[in-house]
Short mmCIF file of C-alpha atoms in Angstrom, two decimals:
data_model
loop_
_atom_site.label_atom_id
_atom_site.label_comp_id
_atom_site.label_asym_id
_atom_site.label_seq_id
_atom_site.Cartn_x
_atom_site.Cartn_y
_atom_site.Cartn_z
CA UNK A 117 1.95 17.52 -35.14
CA UNK A 118 -0.65 15.86 -37.33
CA UNK A 119 -2.58 14.62 -34.56
CA UNK A 120 -5.45 15.43 -32.04
CA UNK A 121 -3.66 15.75 -28.77
CA UNK A 122 -3.52 19.25 -28.68
CA UNK A 123 -7.65 19.25 -28.55
CA UNK A 124 -7.86 16.85 -26.18
CA UNK A 125 -5.64 18.76 -24.21
CA UNK A 126 -7.28 21.58 -24.56
CA UNK A 127 -10.44 20.22 -23.83
CA UNK A 128 -10.17 17.80 -20.81
CA UNK A 129 -7.14 19.57 -19.27
CA UNK A 130 -8.20 23.19 -20.17
CA UNK A 131 -11.03 22.68 -17.63
CA UNK A 132 -8.77 22.12 -14.48
CA UNK A 133 -8.49 25.29 -11.77
CA UNK A 134 -5.18 27.13 -12.36
CA UNK A 135 -5.59 29.25 -9.03
CA UNK A 136 -6.82 27.09 -6.88
CA UNK A 137 -3.49 27.00 -4.60
CA UNK A 138 -0.91 29.46 -4.22
CA UNK A 139 2.16 26.96 -4.70
CA UNK A 140 0.90 23.96 -6.79
CA UNK A 141 -2.24 24.64 -8.79
CA UNK A 142 -4.66 21.66 -9.56
CA UNK A 143 -3.69 21.94 -13.31
CA UNK A 144 -0.23 21.59 -12.45
CA UNK A 145 -0.36 18.77 -10.23
CA UNK A 146 -2.69 16.72 -12.39
CA UNK A 147 -0.12 17.30 -15.07
CA UNK A 148 2.89 16.49 -13.48
CA UNK A 149 1.10 12.90 -12.50
CA UNK A 150 0.22 12.61 -16.57
CA UNK A 151 3.93 13.09 -17.37
CA UNK A 152 5.09 11.07 -15.30
CA UNK A 153 2.94 8.58 -16.46
CA UNK A 154 3.26 8.90 -19.84
CA UNK A 155 6.87 10.35 -20.38
CA UNK A 156 9.24 7.56 -21.68
CA UNK A 157 12.04 9.49 -20.72
CA UNK A 158 11.46 9.69 -17.19
CA UNK A 159 12.10 6.84 -14.49
CA UNK A 160 11.71 8.57 -11.39
CA UNK A 161 9.42 11.81 -10.24
CA UNK A 162 12.88 13.31 -9.20
CA UNK A 163 14.17 13.30 -12.67
CA UNK A 164 11.36 15.00 -13.35
CA UNK A 165 11.22 17.45 -10.82
CA UNK A 166 14.86 18.51 -12.05
CA UNK A 167 13.73 18.40 -15.51
CA UNK A 168 11.02 21.24 -14.31
CA UNK A 169 12.94 23.20 -11.67
CA UNK A 170 16.04 23.89 -14.28
CA UNK A 171 13.59 25.08 -16.71
CA UNK A 172 11.18 27.40 -15.42
CA UNK A 173 8.95 25.57 -13.20
CA UNK A 174 9.14 25.63 -9.94
CA UNK A 175 8.04 22.06 -8.33
CA UNK A 176 9.41 21.12 -4.32
CA UNK A 177 9.15 17.10 -4.11
CA UNK A 178 7.75 17.67 -0.27
CA UNK A 179 5.12 19.92 -1.60
CA UNK A 180 3.89 17.22 -4.59
CA UNK A 181 4.20 14.52 -1.66
CA UNK A 182 1.49 16.33 0.80
CA UNK A 183 -0.35 17.23 -2.40
CA UNK A 184 -0.59 13.21 -3.45
CA UNK A 185 -1.33 12.57 0.29
CA UNK A 186 -3.76 15.15 1.25
CA UNK A 187 -6.21 16.25 -2.04
CA UNK A 188 -9.07 14.64 -2.91
CA UNK A 189 -8.41 11.94 -5.87
CA UNK A 190 -12.20 13.06 -7.32
CA UNK A 191 -10.40 15.39 -9.94
CA UNK A 192 -8.75 12.70 -11.35
CA UNK A 193 -11.79 10.45 -10.97
CA UNK A 194 -13.83 13.03 -12.75
CA UNK A 195 -11.59 13.28 -15.48
CA UNK A 196 -11.40 9.83 -16.14
CA UNK A 197 -14.84 9.97 -16.57
CA UNK A 198 -15.12 12.48 -18.87
CA UNK A 199 -12.51 10.89 -21.15
CA UNK A 200 -15.01 7.61 -21.04
CA UNK A 201 -17.87 9.41 -22.03
CA UNK A 202 -16.18 10.91 -25.24
CA UNK A 203 -14.50 7.33 -26.22
CA UNK A 204 -18.39 5.83 -25.84
CA UNK A 205 -19.30 9.02 -28.29
CA UNK A 206 -16.75 8.37 -30.73
CA UNK A 207 -17.28 4.53 -30.68
CA UNK A 208 -21.56 5.33 -30.87
CA UNK A 209 -23.71 2.31 -29.68
CA UNK A 210 -23.69 -1.78 -30.21
CA UNK A 211 -26.60 -3.13 -28.69
CA UNK A 212 -27.43 -4.95 -31.34
CA UNK A 213 -24.71 -7.51 -30.74
CA UNK A 214 -23.08 -8.82 -27.58
CA UNK A 215 -20.31 -6.98 -26.50
CA UNK A 216 -17.11 -8.92 -24.90
CA UNK A 217 -16.39 -7.81 -21.18
CA UNK A 218 -13.21 -9.76 -20.27
CA UNK A 219 -12.50 -8.85 -16.58
CA UNK A 220 -9.72 -9.49 -13.95
CA UNK A 221 -7.60 -8.32 -11.44
CA UNK A 222 -4.03 -7.93 -11.02
CA UNK A 223 -1.34 -7.49 -8.28
CA UNK A 224 1.04 -4.34 -7.99
CA UNK A 225 3.77 -5.27 -5.05
CA UNK A 226 4.48 -2.03 -2.61
CA UNK A 227 7.94 -1.52 -1.55
CA UNK A 228 7.73 0.68 1.04
CA UNK A 229 8.71 0.14 4.47
CA UNK A 230 6.29 3.05 5.87
CA UNK A 231 2.96 1.31 3.95
CA UNK A 232 4.27 -2.51 5.06
CA UNK A 233 4.29 -1.16 9.20
CA UNK A 234 0.37 -0.39 8.26
CA UNK A 235 -0.18 -4.17 7.00
CA UNK A 236 -0.48 -2.91 3.32
CA UNK A 237 2.29 -5.19 0.96
CA UNK A 238 0.46 -4.84 -2.00
CA UNK A 239 -2.37 -3.50 -4.18
CA UNK A 240 -5.21 -5.74 -5.93
CA UNK A 241 -6.97 -3.62 -8.91
CA UNK A 242 -9.70 -5.24 -10.39
CA UNK A 243 -11.30 -4.02 -13.73
CA UNK A 244 -12.36 -5.13 -17.02
CA UNK A 245 -12.38 -4.17 -20.44
CA UNK A 246 -15.05 -3.26 -23.34
CA UNK A 247 -13.96 -4.97 -26.16
CA UNK A 248 -16.25 -2.73 -28.59
CA UNK A 249 -15.25 0.85 -26.60
CA UNK A 250 -11.80 -0.38 -25.31
CA UNK A 251 -12.30 1.35 -21.93
CA UNK A 252 -11.58 -0.09 -18.90
CA UNK A 253 -14.97 -0.42 -16.54
CA UNK A 254 -15.55 -1.00 -13.19
CA UNK A 255 -12.25 -0.36 -11.73
CA UNK A 256 -11.93 -1.47 -8.09
CA UNK A 257 -8.42 -0.46 -6.17
CA UNK A 258 -8.19 -3.20 -2.51
CA UNK A 259 -5.07 -2.15 -0.87
CA UNK A 260 -3.45 -5.27 2.04
CA UNK A 261 -5.52 -7.71 1.05
CA UNK A 262 -2.65 -10.06 0.43
CA UNK A 263 -3.40 -12.82 -2.04
CA UNK A 264 -7.05 -12.38 -1.50
CA UNK A 265 -8.78 -14.91 -3.70
CA UNK A 266 -10.75 -13.40 -6.45
CA UNK A 267 -13.65 -15.05 -5.78
CA UNK A 268 -14.77 -13.03 -2.82
CA UNK A 269 -14.26 -9.75 -4.67
CA UNK A 270 -15.09 -8.26 -7.63
CA UNK A 271 -18.37 -7.46 -7.83
CA UNK A 272 -18.35 -3.91 -8.86
CA UNK A 273 -15.93 -4.73 -11.36
CA UNK A 274 -18.86 -7.76 -13.05
CA UNK A 275 -21.41 -5.27 -12.50
CA UNK A 276 -19.79 -2.53 -14.69
CA UNK A 277 -20.73 -4.96 -17.67
CA UNK A 278 -22.06 -3.30 -20.33
CA UNK A 279 -25.68 -3.96 -21.78
CA UNK A 280 -26.18 -6.70 -23.97
CA UNK A 281 -22.46 -7.73 -22.69
CA UNK A 282 -20.90 -11.01 -21.73
CA UNK A 283 -19.04 -10.82 -18.81
CA UNK A 284 -15.72 -13.01 -19.39
CA UNK A 285 -14.29 -14.85 -16.06
CA UNK A 286 -11.23 -16.72 -15.44
CA UNK A 287 -11.55 -19.53 -12.74
CA UNK A 288 -10.65 -17.46 -9.99
CA UNK A 289 -13.98 -15.82 -10.21
CA UNK A 290 -16.10 -18.92 -9.77
CA UNK A 291 -18.40 -19.12 -6.95
CA UNK A 292 -21.63 -21.26 -7.51
CA UNK A 293 -23.60 -18.81 -5.63
CA UNK A 294 -22.29 -15.80 -7.86
CA UNK A 295 -22.98 -18.27 -10.67
CA UNK A 296 -26.54 -18.43 -9.17
CA UNK A 297 -26.82 -14.67 -9.05
CA UNK A 298 -25.57 -14.02 -12.81
CA UNK A 299 -28.00 -16.18 -14.31
CA UNK A 300 -30.83 -13.77 -12.85
CA UNK A 301 -29.19 -11.27 -14.56
CA UNK A 302 -31.26 -9.13 -17.53
CA UNK A 303 -29.35 -7.97 -20.88
CA UNK A 304 -26.47 -8.84 -19.40
CA UNK A 305 -24.48 -12.33 -19.82
CA UNK A 306 -21.45 -14.47 -18.36
CA UNK A 307 -18.77 -16.97 -19.31
CA UNK A 308 -17.37 -18.08 -16.03
CA UNK A 309 -14.54 -21.04 -15.70
CA UNK A 310 -15.28 -23.78 -13.91
CA UNK A 311 -12.69 -24.88 -11.25
CA UNK A 312 -11.76 -28.86 -11.83
CA UNK A 313 -12.37 -29.97 -8.51
CA UNK A 314 -16.05 -28.78 -8.38
CA UNK A 315 -18.62 -31.48 -9.95
CA UNK A 316 -20.53 -31.85 -13.03
CA UNK A 317 -23.80 -33.69 -13.41
CA UNK A 318 -25.12 -33.69 -17.13
CA UNK A 319 -29.08 -33.32 -17.29
CA UNK A 320 -31.46 -34.83 -19.92
CA UNK A 321 -31.97 -30.99 -21.68
CA UNK A 322 -28.26 -30.99 -21.75
CA UNK A 323 -27.32 -28.77 -19.27
CA UNK A 324 -25.15 -29.53 -15.85
CA UNK A 325 -25.83 -29.34 -12.52
CA UNK A 326 -22.93 -28.14 -10.94
CA UNK A 327 -21.44 -28.28 -7.69
CA UNK A 328 -23.45 -30.09 -5.07
CA UNK A 329 -25.27 -29.21 -1.66
CA UNK A 330 -27.62 -26.24 -1.52
CA UNK A 331 -25.48 -24.43 -3.51
CA UNK A 332 -25.80 -26.21 -6.33
CA UNK A 333 -26.81 -24.64 -9.49
CA UNK A 334 -28.40 -25.54 -13.48
CA UNK A 335 -26.08 -24.06 -16.23
CA UNK A 336 -25.10 -24.56 -19.98
CA UNK A 337 -21.43 -25.72 -19.18
CA UNK A 338 -19.26 -25.68 -22.14
CA UNK A 339 -15.98 -28.16 -22.33
CA UNK A 340 -13.08 -28.03 -24.60
CA UNK A 341 -9.42 -29.24 -24.62
CA UNK A 342 -6.20 -26.59 -24.96
CA UNK A 343 -3.56 -28.70 -26.63
CA UNK A 344 -1.16 -25.72 -26.04
CA UNK A 345 -2.25 -25.49 -22.57
CA UNK A 346 -2.75 -29.14 -21.83
CA UNK A 347 -5.62 -28.52 -20.13
CA UNK A 348 -9.08 -28.97 -19.91
CA UNK A 349 -11.76 -25.80 -19.56
CA UNK A 350 -14.79 -25.91 -18.48
CA UNK A 351 -16.97 -22.45 -18.94
CA UNK A 352 -20.60 -22.87 -17.43
CA UNK A 353 -22.43 -19.79 -19.23
CA UNK A 354 -25.97 -18.17 -20.06
CA UNK A 355 -25.24 -16.88 -23.16
CA UNK A 356 -28.47 -16.08 -25.25
CA UNK A 357 -29.58 -16.86 -28.87
CA UNK A 358 -27.83 -15.54 -31.13
CA UNK A 359 -29.44 -14.70 -34.81
CA UNK A 360 -32.24 -17.18 -34.14
CA UNK A 361 -29.78 -20.00 -33.17
CA UNK A 362 -27.84 -20.89 -30.05
CA UNK A 363 -24.61 -20.03 -29.82
CA UNK A 364 -21.70 -23.10 -31.02
CA UNK A 365 -19.54 -24.70 -28.45
CA UNK A 366 -16.70 -23.47 -30.40
CA UNK A 367 -18.06 -19.99 -30.54
CA UNK A 368 -17.95 -20.34 -26.58
CA UNK A 369 -14.45 -21.16 -26.61
CA UNK A 370 -13.76 -18.75 -28.65
CA UNK A 371 -15.12 -15.89 -26.85
CA UNK A 372 -13.32 -17.27 -23.17
CA UNK A 373 -10.24 -16.94 -25.09
CA UNK A 374 -11.06 -12.98 -25.33
CA UNK A 375 -10.57 -12.73 -21.78
CA UNK A 376 -7.10 -12.63 -22.79
CA UNK A 377 -7.57 -8.65 -23.72
CA UNK A 378 -7.63 -8.33 -19.90
CA UNK A 379 -3.72 -9.57 -19.41
CA UNK A 380 -2.95 -6.85 -22.14
CA UNK A 381 -4.39 -4.19 -20.55
CA UNK A 382 -2.04 -4.47 -17.51
CA UNK A 383 0.89 -5.18 -19.49
CA UNK A 384 0.25 -2.02 -21.01
CA UNK A 385 -0.39 -0.29 -18.37
CA UNK A 386 2.73 -1.94 -16.35
CA UNK A 387 5.46 -1.41 -18.99
CA UNK A 388 4.51 1.56 -20.71
CA UNK A 389 2.65 3.79 -18.04
CA UNK A 390 4.51 3.04 -14.87
CA UNK A 391 1.41 1.03 -13.31
CA UNK A 392 4.22 -1.53 -11.72
CA UNK A 393 5.83 1.22 -9.93
CA UNK A 394 3.86 2.66 -7.42
CA UNK A 395 5.84 5.98 -6.09
CA UNK A 396 4.07 7.20 -3.52
CA UNK A 397 3.77 6.29 0.26
CA UNK A 398 0.23 6.49 1.38
CA UNK A 399 -3.11 4.67 -0.07
CA UNK A 400 -4.24 8.31 -1.75
CA UNK A 401 -1.42 8.68 -3.32
CA UNK A 402 -1.60 5.08 -4.90
CA UNK A 403 -4.67 5.65 -5.71
CA UNK A 404 -4.15 8.98 -7.36
CA UNK A 405 -1.11 7.23 -9.84
CA UNK A 406 -3.56 4.48 -10.75
CA UNK A 407 -6.14 6.57 -12.25
CA UNK A 408 -3.28 8.42 -14.01
CA UNK A 409 -2.44 5.62 -16.18
CA UNK A 410 -5.96 4.89 -16.65
CA UNK A 411 -6.34 8.77 -17.59
CA UNK A 412 -3.11 8.06 -19.75
CA UNK A 413 -4.01 5.09 -21.28
CA UNK A 414 -7.66 6.85 -22.42
CA UNK A 415 -5.88 9.79 -23.88
CA UNK A 416 -4.15 7.15 -26.03
CA UNK A 417 -7.33 5.74 -26.88
CA UNK A 418 -8.64 9.10 -28.57
CA UNK A 419 -5.40 10.41 -30.07
CA UNK A 420 -4.95 9.81 -33.66
CA UNK A 421 -1.87 9.87 -35.60
CA UNK A 422 -1.25 9.72 -39.19
CA UNK A 423 -1.27 6.06 -40.57
CA UNK A 424 2.45 5.68 -41.57
CA UNK A 425 2.84 6.06 -37.41
CA UNK A 426 1.31 3.32 -36.98
CA UNK A 427 -2.42 2.56 -35.21
CA UNK A 428 -1.81 0.94 -31.94
CA UNK A 429 -1.46 2.47 -28.72
CA UNK A 430 2.14 1.64 -28.76
CA UNK A 431 2.22 3.66 -31.64
CA UNK A 432 0.66 6.50 -30.51
CA UNK A 433 2.80 6.46 -26.69
CA UNK A 434 5.93 6.60 -29.40
CA UNK A 435 4.56 9.54 -31.36
CA UNK A 436 3.82 11.74 -29.12
CA UNK A 437 7.19 11.10 -27.18
CA UNK A 438 8.74 12.44 -30.18
CA UNK A 439 7.03 15.46 -30.12
CA UNK A 440 7.38 15.46 -26.06
CA UNK A 441 11.03 16.00 -26.77
CA UNK A 442 10.61 19.08 -28.25
CA UNK A 443 9.10 20.10 -25.51
CA UNK A 444 11.20 19.44 -22.43
CA UNK A 445 8.28 17.97 -20.44
CA UNK A 446 4.87 16.88 -20.72
CA UNK A 447 4.00 19.65 -18.12
CA UNK A 448 5.43 22.41 -20.63
CA UNK A 449 3.90 21.02 -23.43
CA UNK A 450 0.15 21.33 -21.30
CA UNK A 451 1.18 24.65 -20.37
CA UNK A 452 1.91 26.14 -23.95
CA UNK A 453 -0.98 24.26 -25.28
CA UNK A 454 -3.41 26.05 -22.30
CA UNK A 455 -2.76 29.66 -21.81
CA UNK A 456 -2.34 30.53 -17.88
CA UNK A 457 -4.49 32.51 -16.42
#
């Protein structure tokens, strides 16, 4: 196998305890969740359990379900943070130029009757993505919020904007008080689409008064039309002087178009890492599964494969899948790579 994938597994999963629980140790528990997320041949956890049980790894669904409900999700969060650090180390620093940080939320429906009885109908997941490192940052998980307008939430995600980064937000995040607060930040910037029903009044200095009343705020506003979307975009921003000149309106519009990258993140997580199918029936398990998807995403970011096999994350996932099929499951594969105590 021409890949650094085994080294990644040994370095990060090799740290996990193998003897902390008598029936289902942490390393097997984490490996099982990652196997479900990354194995393209598995459509349900029951299918995975049958494969494990038939080939020497005992796994009981009730034990696994109990563990998903009661065990600390910190082990998954810590693994996620370790992988982020390694990715940042590989990418290096980018403080001399602006880094785009598109952010948004996505909805994942919950179908369990048990969750509906508790008032949880869906999960709203917030995140941004640092386009320099490719890392999802500012992950925030809300359960049972209904549609819940983004303007009310997402503060933690916006706060995760990297130094010298630009938070790129759709109009769902537009709130005049938020724009006022974002203007006060140092070394962090923003582009936010203004709602069409908000009043704009141009000033002599070229900026606009945005809104009315006590919350009225002054900001630079870039207005452009998109022929394909057949709509007008109005963007408030505080982008600084770039290379001794002011960023043009066209550049601001191009920066905003990069917001689509967060939608591509949601698409990949849902289509290829099973984020669209939350299988557990409790809050703790849901959060564990979401972090398992993000861990799988970062593993793919770090994984290197031969050039002829491609370079996209999907190419990497397919490359790993071809070798995984020789190993019965990712759990079996991980155990071959990491000696058992």
